Structures are given as structure tokens and as C-alpha cells.
PDB file of N, CA and C in Angstrom:
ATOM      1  N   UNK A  19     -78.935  67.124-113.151  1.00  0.00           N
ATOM      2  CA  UNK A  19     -77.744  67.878-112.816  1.00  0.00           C
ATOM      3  C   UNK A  19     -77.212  67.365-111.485  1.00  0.00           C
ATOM      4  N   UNK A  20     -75.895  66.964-111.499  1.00  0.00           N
ATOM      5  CA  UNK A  20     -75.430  66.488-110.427  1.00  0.00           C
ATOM      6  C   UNK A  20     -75.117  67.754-109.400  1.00  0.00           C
ATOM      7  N   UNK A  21     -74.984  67.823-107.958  1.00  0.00           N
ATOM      8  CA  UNK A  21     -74.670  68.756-107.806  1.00  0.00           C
ATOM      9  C   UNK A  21     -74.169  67.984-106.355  1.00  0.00           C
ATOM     10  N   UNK A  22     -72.964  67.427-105.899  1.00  0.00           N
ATOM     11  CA  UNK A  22     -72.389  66.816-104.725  1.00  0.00           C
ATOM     12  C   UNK A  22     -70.645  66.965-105.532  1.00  0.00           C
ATOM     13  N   UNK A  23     -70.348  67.446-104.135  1.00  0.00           N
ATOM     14  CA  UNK A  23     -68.815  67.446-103.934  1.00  0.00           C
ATOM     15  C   UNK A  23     -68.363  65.481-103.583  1.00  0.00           C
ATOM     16  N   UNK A  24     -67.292  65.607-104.817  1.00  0.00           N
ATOM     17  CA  UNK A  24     -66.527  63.722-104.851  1.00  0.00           C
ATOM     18  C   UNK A  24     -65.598  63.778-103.660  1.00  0.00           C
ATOM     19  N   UNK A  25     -66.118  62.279-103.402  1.00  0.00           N
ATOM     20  CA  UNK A  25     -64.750  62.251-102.305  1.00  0.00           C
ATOM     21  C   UNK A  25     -63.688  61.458-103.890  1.00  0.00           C
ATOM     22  N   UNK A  26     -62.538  61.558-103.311  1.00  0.00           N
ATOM     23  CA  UNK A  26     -61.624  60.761-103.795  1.00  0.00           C
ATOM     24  C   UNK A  26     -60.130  60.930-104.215  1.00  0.00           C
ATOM     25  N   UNK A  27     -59.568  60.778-105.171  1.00  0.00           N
ATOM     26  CA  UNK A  27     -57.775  60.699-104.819  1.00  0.00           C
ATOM     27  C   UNK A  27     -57.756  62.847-104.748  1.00  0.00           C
ATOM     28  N   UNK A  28     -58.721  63.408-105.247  1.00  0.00           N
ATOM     29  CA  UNK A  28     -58.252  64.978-105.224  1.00  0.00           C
ATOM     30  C   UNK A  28     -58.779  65.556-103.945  1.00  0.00           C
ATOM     31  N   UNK A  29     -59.218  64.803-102.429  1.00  0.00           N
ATOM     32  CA  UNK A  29     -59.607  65.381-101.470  1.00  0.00           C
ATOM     33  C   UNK A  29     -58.727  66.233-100.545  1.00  0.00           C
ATOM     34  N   UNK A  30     -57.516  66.536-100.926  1.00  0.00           N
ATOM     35  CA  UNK A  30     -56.477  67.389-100.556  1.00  0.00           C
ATOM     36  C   UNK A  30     -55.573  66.569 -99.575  1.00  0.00           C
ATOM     37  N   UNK A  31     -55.925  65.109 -99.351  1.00  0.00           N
ATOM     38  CA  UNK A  31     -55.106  64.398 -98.576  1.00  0.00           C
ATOM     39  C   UNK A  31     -53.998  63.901 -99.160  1.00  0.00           C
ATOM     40  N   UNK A  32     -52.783  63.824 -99.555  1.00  0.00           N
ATOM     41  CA  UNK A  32     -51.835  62.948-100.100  1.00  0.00           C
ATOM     42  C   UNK A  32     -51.475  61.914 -98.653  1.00  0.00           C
ATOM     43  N   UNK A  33     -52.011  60.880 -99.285  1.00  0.00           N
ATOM     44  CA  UNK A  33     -50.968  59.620 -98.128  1.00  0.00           C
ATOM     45  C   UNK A  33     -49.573  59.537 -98.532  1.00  0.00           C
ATOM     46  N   UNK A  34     -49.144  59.764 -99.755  1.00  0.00           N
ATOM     47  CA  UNK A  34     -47.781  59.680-100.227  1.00  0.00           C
ATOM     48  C   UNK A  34     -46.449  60.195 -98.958  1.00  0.00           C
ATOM     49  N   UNK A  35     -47.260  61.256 -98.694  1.00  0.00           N
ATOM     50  CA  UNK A  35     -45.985  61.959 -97.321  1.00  0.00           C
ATOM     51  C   UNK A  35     -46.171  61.427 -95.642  1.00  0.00           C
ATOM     52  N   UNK A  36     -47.400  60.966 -95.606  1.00  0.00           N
ATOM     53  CA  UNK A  36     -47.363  60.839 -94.408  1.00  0.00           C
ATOM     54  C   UNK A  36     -46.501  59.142 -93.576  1.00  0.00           C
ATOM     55  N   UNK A  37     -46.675  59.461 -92.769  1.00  0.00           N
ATOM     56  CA  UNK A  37     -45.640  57.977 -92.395  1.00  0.00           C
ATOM     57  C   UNK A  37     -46.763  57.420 -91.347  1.00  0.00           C
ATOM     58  N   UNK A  38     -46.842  55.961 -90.754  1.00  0.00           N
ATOM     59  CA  UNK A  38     -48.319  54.701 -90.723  1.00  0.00           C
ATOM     60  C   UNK A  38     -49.109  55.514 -89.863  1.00  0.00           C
ATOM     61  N   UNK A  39     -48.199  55.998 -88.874  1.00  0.00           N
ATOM     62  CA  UNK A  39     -48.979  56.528 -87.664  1.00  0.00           C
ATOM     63  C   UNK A  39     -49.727  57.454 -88.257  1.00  0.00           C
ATOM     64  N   UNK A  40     -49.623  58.325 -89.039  1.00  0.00           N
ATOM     65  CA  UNK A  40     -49.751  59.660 -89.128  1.00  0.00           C
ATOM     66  C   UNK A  40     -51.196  59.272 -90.133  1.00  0.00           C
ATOM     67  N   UNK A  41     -51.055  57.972 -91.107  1.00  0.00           N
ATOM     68  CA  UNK A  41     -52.274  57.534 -91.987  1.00  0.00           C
ATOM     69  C   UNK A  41     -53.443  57.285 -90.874  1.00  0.00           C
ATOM     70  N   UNK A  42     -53.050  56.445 -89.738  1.00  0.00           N
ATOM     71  CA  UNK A  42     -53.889  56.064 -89.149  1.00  0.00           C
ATOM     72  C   UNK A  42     -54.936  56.939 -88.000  1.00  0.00           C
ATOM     73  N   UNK A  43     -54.004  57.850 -87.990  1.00  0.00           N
ATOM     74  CA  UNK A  43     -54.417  59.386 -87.335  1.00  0.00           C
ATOM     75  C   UNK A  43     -55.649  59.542 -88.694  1.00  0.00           C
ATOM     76  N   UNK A  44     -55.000  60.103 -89.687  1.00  0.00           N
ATOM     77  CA  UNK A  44     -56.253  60.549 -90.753  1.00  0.00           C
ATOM     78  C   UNK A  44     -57.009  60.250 -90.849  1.00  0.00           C
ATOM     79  N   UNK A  45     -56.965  58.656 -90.882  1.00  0.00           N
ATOM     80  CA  UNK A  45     -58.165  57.310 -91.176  1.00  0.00           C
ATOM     81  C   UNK A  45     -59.545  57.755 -90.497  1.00  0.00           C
ATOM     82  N   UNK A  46     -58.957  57.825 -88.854  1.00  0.00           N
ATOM     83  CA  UNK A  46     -60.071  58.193 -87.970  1.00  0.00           C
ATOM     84  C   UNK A  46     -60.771  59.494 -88.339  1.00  0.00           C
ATOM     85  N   UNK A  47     -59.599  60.422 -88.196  1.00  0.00           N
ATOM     86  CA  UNK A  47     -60.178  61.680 -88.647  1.00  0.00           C
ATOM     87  C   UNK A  47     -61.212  62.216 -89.790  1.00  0.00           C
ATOM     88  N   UNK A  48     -60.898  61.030 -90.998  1.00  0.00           N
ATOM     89  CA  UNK A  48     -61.138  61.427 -92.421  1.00  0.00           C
ATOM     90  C   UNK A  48     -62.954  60.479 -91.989  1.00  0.00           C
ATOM     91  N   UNK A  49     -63.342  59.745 -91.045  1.00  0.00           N
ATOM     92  CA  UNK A  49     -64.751  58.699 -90.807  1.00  0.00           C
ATOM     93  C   UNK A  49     -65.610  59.430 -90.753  1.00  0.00           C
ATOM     94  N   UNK A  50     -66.102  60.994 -90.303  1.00  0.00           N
ATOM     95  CA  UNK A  50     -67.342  61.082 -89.833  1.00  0.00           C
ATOM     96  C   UNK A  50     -67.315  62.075 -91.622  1.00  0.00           C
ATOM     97  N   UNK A  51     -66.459  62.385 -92.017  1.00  0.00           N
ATOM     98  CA  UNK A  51     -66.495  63.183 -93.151  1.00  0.00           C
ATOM     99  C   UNK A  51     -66.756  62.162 -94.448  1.00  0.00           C
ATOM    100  N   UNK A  52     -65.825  60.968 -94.451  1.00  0.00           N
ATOM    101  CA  UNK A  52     -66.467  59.927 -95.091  1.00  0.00           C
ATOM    102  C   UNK A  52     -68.022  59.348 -95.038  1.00  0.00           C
ATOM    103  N   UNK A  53     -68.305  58.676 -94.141  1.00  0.00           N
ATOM    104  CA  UNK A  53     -69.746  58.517 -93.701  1.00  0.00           C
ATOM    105  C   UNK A  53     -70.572  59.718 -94.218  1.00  0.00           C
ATOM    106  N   UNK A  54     -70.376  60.730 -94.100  1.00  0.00           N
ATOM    107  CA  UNK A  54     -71.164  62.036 -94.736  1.00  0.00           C
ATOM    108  C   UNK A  54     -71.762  61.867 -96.209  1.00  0.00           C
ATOM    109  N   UNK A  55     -70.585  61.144 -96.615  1.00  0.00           N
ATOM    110  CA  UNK A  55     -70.585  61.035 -98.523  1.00  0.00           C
ATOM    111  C   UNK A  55     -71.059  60.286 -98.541  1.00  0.00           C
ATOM    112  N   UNK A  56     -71.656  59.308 -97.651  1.00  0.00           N
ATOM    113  CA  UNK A  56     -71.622  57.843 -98.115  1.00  0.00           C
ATOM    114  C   UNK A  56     -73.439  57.575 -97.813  1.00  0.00           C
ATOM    115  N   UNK A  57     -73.756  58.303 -97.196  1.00  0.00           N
ATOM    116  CA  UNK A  57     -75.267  58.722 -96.789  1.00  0.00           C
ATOM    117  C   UNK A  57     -76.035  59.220 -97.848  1.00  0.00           C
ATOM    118  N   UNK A  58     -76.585  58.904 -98.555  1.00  0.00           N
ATOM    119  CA  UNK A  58     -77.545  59.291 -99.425  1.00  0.00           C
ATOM    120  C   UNK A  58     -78.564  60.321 -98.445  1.00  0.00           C
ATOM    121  N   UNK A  59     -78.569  61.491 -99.233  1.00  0.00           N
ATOM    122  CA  UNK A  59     -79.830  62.479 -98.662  1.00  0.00           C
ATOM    123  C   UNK A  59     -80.527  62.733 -99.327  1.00  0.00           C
ATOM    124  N   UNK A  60     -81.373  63.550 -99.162  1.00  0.00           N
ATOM    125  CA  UNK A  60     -82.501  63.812 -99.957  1.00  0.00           C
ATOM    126  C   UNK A  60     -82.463  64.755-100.680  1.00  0.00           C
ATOM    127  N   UNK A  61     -81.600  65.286-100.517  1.00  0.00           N
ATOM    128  CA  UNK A  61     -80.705  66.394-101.741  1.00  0.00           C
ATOM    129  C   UNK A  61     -81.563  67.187-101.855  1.00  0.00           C
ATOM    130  N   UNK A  62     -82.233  67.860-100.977  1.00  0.00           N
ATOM    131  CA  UNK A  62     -83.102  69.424-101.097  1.00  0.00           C
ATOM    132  C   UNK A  62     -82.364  70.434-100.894  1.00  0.00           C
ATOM    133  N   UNK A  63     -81.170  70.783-100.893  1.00  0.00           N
ATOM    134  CA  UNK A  63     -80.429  72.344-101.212  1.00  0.00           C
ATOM    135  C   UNK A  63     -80.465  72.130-102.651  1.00  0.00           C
ATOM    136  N   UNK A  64     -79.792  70.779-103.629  1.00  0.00           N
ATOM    137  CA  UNK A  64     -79.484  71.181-105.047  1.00  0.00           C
ATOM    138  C   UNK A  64     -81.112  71.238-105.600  1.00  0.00           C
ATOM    139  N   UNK A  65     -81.921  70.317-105.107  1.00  0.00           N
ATOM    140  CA  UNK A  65     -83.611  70.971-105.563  1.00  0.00           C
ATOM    141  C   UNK A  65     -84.465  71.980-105.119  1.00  0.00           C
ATOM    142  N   UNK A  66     -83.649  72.655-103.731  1.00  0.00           N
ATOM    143  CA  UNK A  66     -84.022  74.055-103.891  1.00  0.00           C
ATOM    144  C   UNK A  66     -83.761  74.907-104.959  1.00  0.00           C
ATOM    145  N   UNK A  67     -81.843  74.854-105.216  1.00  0.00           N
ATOM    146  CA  UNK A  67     -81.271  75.516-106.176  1.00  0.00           C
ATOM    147  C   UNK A  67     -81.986  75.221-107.431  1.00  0.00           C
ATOM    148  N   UNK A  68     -82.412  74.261-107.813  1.00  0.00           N
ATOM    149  CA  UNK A  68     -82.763  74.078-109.404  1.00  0.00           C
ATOM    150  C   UNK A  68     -84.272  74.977-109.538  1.00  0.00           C
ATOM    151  N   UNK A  69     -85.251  74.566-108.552  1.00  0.00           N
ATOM    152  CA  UNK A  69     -86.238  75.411-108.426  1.00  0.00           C
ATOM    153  C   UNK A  69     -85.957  77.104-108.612  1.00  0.00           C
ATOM    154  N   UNK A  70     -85.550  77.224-107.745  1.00  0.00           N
ATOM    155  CA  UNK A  70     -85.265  79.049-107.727  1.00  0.00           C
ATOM    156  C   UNK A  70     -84.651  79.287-109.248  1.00  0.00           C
ATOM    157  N   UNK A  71     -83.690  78.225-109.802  1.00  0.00           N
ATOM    158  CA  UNK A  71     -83.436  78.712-111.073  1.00  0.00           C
ATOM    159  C   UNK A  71     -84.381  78.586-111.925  1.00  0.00           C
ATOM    160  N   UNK A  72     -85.369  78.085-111.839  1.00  0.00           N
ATOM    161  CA  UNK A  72     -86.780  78.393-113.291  1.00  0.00           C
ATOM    162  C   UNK A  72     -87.299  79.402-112.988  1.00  0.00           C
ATOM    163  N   UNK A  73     -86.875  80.223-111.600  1.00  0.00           N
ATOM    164  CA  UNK A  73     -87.135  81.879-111.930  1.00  0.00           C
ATOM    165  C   UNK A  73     -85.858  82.817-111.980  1.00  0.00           C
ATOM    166  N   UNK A  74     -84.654  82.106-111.214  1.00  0.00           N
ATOM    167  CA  UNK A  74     -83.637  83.006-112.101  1.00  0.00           C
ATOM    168  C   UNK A  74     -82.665  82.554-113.009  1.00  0.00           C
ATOM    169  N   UNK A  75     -82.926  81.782-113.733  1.00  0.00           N
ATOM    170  CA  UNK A  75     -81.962  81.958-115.046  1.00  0.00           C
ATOM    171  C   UNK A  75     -80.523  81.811-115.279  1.00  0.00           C
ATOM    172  N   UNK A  76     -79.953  81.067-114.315  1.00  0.00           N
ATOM    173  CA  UNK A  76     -78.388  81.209-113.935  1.00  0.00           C
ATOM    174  C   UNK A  76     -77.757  80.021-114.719  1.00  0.00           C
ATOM    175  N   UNK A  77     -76.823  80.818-115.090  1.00  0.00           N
ATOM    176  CA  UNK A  77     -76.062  79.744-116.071  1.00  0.00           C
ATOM    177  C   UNK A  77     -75.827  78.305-115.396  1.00  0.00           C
ATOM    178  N   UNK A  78     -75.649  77.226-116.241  1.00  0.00           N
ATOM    179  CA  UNK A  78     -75.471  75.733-115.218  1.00  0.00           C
ATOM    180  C   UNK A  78     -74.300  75.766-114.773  1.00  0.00           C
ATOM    181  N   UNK A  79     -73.328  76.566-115.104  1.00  0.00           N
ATOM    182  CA  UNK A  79     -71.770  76.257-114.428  1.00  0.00           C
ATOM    183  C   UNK A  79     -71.968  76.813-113.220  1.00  0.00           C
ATOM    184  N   UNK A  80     -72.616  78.469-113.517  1.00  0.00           N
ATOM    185  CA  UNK A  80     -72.249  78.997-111.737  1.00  0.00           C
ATOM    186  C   UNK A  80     -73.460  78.628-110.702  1.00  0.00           C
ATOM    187  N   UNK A  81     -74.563  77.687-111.482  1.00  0.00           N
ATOM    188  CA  UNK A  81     -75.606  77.209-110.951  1.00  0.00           C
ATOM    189  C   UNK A  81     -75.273  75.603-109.714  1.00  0.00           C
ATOM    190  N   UNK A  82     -73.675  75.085-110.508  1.00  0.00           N
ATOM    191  CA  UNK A  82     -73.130  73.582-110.352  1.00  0.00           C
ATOM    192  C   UNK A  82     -72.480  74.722-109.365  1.00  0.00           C
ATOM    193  N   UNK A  83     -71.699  75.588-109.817  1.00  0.00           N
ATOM    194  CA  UNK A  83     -70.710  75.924-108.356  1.00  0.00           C
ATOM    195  C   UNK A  83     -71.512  76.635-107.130  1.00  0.00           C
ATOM    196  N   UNK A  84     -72.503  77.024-106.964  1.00  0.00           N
ATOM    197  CA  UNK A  84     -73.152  77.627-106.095  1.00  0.00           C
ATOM    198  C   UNK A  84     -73.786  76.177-105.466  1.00  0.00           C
ATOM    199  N   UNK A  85     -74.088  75.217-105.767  1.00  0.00           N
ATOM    200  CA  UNK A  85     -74.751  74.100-105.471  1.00  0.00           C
ATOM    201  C   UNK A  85     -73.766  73.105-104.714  1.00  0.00           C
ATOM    202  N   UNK A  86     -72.609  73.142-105.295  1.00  0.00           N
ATOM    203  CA  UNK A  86     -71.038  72.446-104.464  1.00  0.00           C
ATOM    204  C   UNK A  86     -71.040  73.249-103.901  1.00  0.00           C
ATOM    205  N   UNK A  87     -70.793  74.460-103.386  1.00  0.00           N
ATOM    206  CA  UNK A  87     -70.054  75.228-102.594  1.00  0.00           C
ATOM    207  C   UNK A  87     -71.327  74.777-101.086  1.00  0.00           C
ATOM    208  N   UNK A  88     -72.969  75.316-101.236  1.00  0.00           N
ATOM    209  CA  UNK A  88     -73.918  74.777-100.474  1.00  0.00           C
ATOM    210  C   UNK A  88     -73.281  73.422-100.134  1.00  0.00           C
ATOM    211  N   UNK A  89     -73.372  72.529-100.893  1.00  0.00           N
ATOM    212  CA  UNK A  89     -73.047  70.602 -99.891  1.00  0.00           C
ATOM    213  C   UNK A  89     -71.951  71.371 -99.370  1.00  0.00           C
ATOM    214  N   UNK A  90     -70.821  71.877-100.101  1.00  0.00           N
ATOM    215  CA  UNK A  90     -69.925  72.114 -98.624  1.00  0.00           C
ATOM    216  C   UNK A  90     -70.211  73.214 -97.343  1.00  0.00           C
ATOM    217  N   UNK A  91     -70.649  73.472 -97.455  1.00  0.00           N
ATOM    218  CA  UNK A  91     -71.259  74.467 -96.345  1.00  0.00           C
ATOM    219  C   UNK A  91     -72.210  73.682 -95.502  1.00  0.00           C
ATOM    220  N   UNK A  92     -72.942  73.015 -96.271  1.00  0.00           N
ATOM    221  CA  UNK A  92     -73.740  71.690 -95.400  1.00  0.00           C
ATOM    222  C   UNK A  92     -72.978  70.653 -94.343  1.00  0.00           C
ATOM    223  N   UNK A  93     -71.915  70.084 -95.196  1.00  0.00           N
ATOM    224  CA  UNK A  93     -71.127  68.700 -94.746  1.00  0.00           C
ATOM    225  C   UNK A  93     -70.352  69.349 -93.490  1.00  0.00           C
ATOM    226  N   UNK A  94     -69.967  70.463 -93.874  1.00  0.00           N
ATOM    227  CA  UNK A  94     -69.279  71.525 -92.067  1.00  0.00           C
ATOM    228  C   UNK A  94     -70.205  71.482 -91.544  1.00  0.00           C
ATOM    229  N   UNK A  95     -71.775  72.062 -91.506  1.00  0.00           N
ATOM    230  CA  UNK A  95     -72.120  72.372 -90.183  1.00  0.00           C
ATOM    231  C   UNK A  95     -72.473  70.775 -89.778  1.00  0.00           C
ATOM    232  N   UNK A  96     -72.068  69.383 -90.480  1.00  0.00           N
ATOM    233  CA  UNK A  96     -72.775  68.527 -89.970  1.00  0.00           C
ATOM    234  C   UNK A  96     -71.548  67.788 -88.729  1.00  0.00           C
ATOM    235  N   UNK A  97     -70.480  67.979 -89.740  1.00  0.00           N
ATOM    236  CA  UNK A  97     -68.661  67.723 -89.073  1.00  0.00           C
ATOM    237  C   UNK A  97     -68.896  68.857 -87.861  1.00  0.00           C
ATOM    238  N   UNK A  98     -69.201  69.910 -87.607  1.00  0.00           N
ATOM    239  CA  UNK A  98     -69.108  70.787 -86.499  1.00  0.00           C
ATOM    240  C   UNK A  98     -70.151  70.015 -85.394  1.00  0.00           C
ATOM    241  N   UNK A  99     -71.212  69.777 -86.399  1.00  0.00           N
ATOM    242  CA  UNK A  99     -71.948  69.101 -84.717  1.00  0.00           C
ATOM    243  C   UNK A  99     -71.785  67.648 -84.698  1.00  0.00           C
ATOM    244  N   UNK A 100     -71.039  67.032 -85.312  1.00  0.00           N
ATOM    245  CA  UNK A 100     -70.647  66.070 -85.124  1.00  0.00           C
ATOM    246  C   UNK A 100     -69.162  65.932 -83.953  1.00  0.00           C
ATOM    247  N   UNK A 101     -68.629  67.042 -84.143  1.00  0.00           N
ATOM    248  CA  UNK A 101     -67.022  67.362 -83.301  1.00  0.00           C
ATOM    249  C   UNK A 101     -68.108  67.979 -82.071  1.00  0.00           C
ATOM    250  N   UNK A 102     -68.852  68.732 -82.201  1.00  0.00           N
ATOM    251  CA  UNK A 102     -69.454  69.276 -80.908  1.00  0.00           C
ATOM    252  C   UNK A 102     -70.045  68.472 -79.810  1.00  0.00           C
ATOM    253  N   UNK A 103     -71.024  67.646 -80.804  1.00  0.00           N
ATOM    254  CA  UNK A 103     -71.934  66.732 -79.378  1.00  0.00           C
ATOM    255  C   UNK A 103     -70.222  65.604 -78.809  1.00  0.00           C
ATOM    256  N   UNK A 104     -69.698  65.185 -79.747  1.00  0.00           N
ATOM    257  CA  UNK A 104     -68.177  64.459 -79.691  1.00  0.00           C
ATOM    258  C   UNK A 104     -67.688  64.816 -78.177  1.00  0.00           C
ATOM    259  N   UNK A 105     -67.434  66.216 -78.223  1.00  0.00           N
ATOM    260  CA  UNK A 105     -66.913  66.935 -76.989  1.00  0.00           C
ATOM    261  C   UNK A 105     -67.869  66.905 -76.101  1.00  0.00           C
ATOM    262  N   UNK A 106     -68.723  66.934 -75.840  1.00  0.00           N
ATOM    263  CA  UNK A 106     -69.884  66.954 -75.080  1.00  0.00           C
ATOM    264  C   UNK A 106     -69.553  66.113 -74.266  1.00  0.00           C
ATOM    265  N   UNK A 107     -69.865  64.527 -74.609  1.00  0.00           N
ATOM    266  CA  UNK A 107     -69.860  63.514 -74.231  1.00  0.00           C
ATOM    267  C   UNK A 107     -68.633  63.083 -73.582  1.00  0.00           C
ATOM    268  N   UNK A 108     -67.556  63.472 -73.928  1.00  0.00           N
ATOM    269  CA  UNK A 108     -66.525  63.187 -72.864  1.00  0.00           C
ATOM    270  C   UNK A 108     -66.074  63.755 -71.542  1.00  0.00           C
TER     271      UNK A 108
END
């Protein structure tokens, strides 16, 4: 069971509207959130989740959305201390 949020054309970014400057603003912005995806982990929230489900029983859809919603709740607190130590340092 897969259980990771995709990066890709549905990440809520349209480049279509923005104008160069404004891409190149994103570019930077969009790196430490990219790099995130791009890191293979060891994926122990979705093998926590699968565990706990051979004792509770949860359907695989709201088992897949409780498991995306976790990576995203993960990938923030990693972007927060990634923006935090960021500020630190300057």
C-alpha cells in the first residue's frame, strides 16, 4: 500500500500565471519542500498505520487518507524546522 503524497503538475502551483521573476521566487521556495519528496525515508508512520490496522480494521481508503494526511503533517513540521533553524542563522 502506497501511502506518500505526489509531488507533481496537481501541487497547487500553476506556473501558467506567474511572470519569470515570480517562477524564480517559487523555484527557491518550492527546494526544501522538493528535496523532502525526493529523500527516501523509512516510512514508519505508513508502517505504523498498517500495523495498528491488523488490530483495527479500517477500510484501505480511509486507511490511504489518514496515512497522506500523516506525510503531510510530517513534511510541515520538517518545512517549519527547516524555515526555523533558516532564521536562526541569519
Amino acid at each position: 500500500m502506497k501511502m506518500e503524497t505526489q509531488v507533481g503538475e496537481g501541487n497547487g502551483v500553476s506556473n501558467s500565471r506567474l511572470n519569470s521573476s515570480d517562477r524564480s521566487e517559487d523555484e527557491k521556495l518550492l527546494e526544501p519542500f522538493r528535496y523532502i519528496h525526493q529523500v527516501p525515508g523509512k516510512q514508519i508512520r505508513a508502517k505504523l498505520a498498517l500495523a495498528f490496522n491488523n488490530w483495527l480494521k479500517i477500510p484501505s481508503d480511509k486507511l490511504v487518507a489518514v496515512g497522506d494526511i500523516t506525510q503531510m503533517l510530517h513534511n510541515a513540521s520538517l518545512l517549519c524546522l527547516v524555515v526555523g533553524s533558516t532564521h536562526l542563522e541569519a
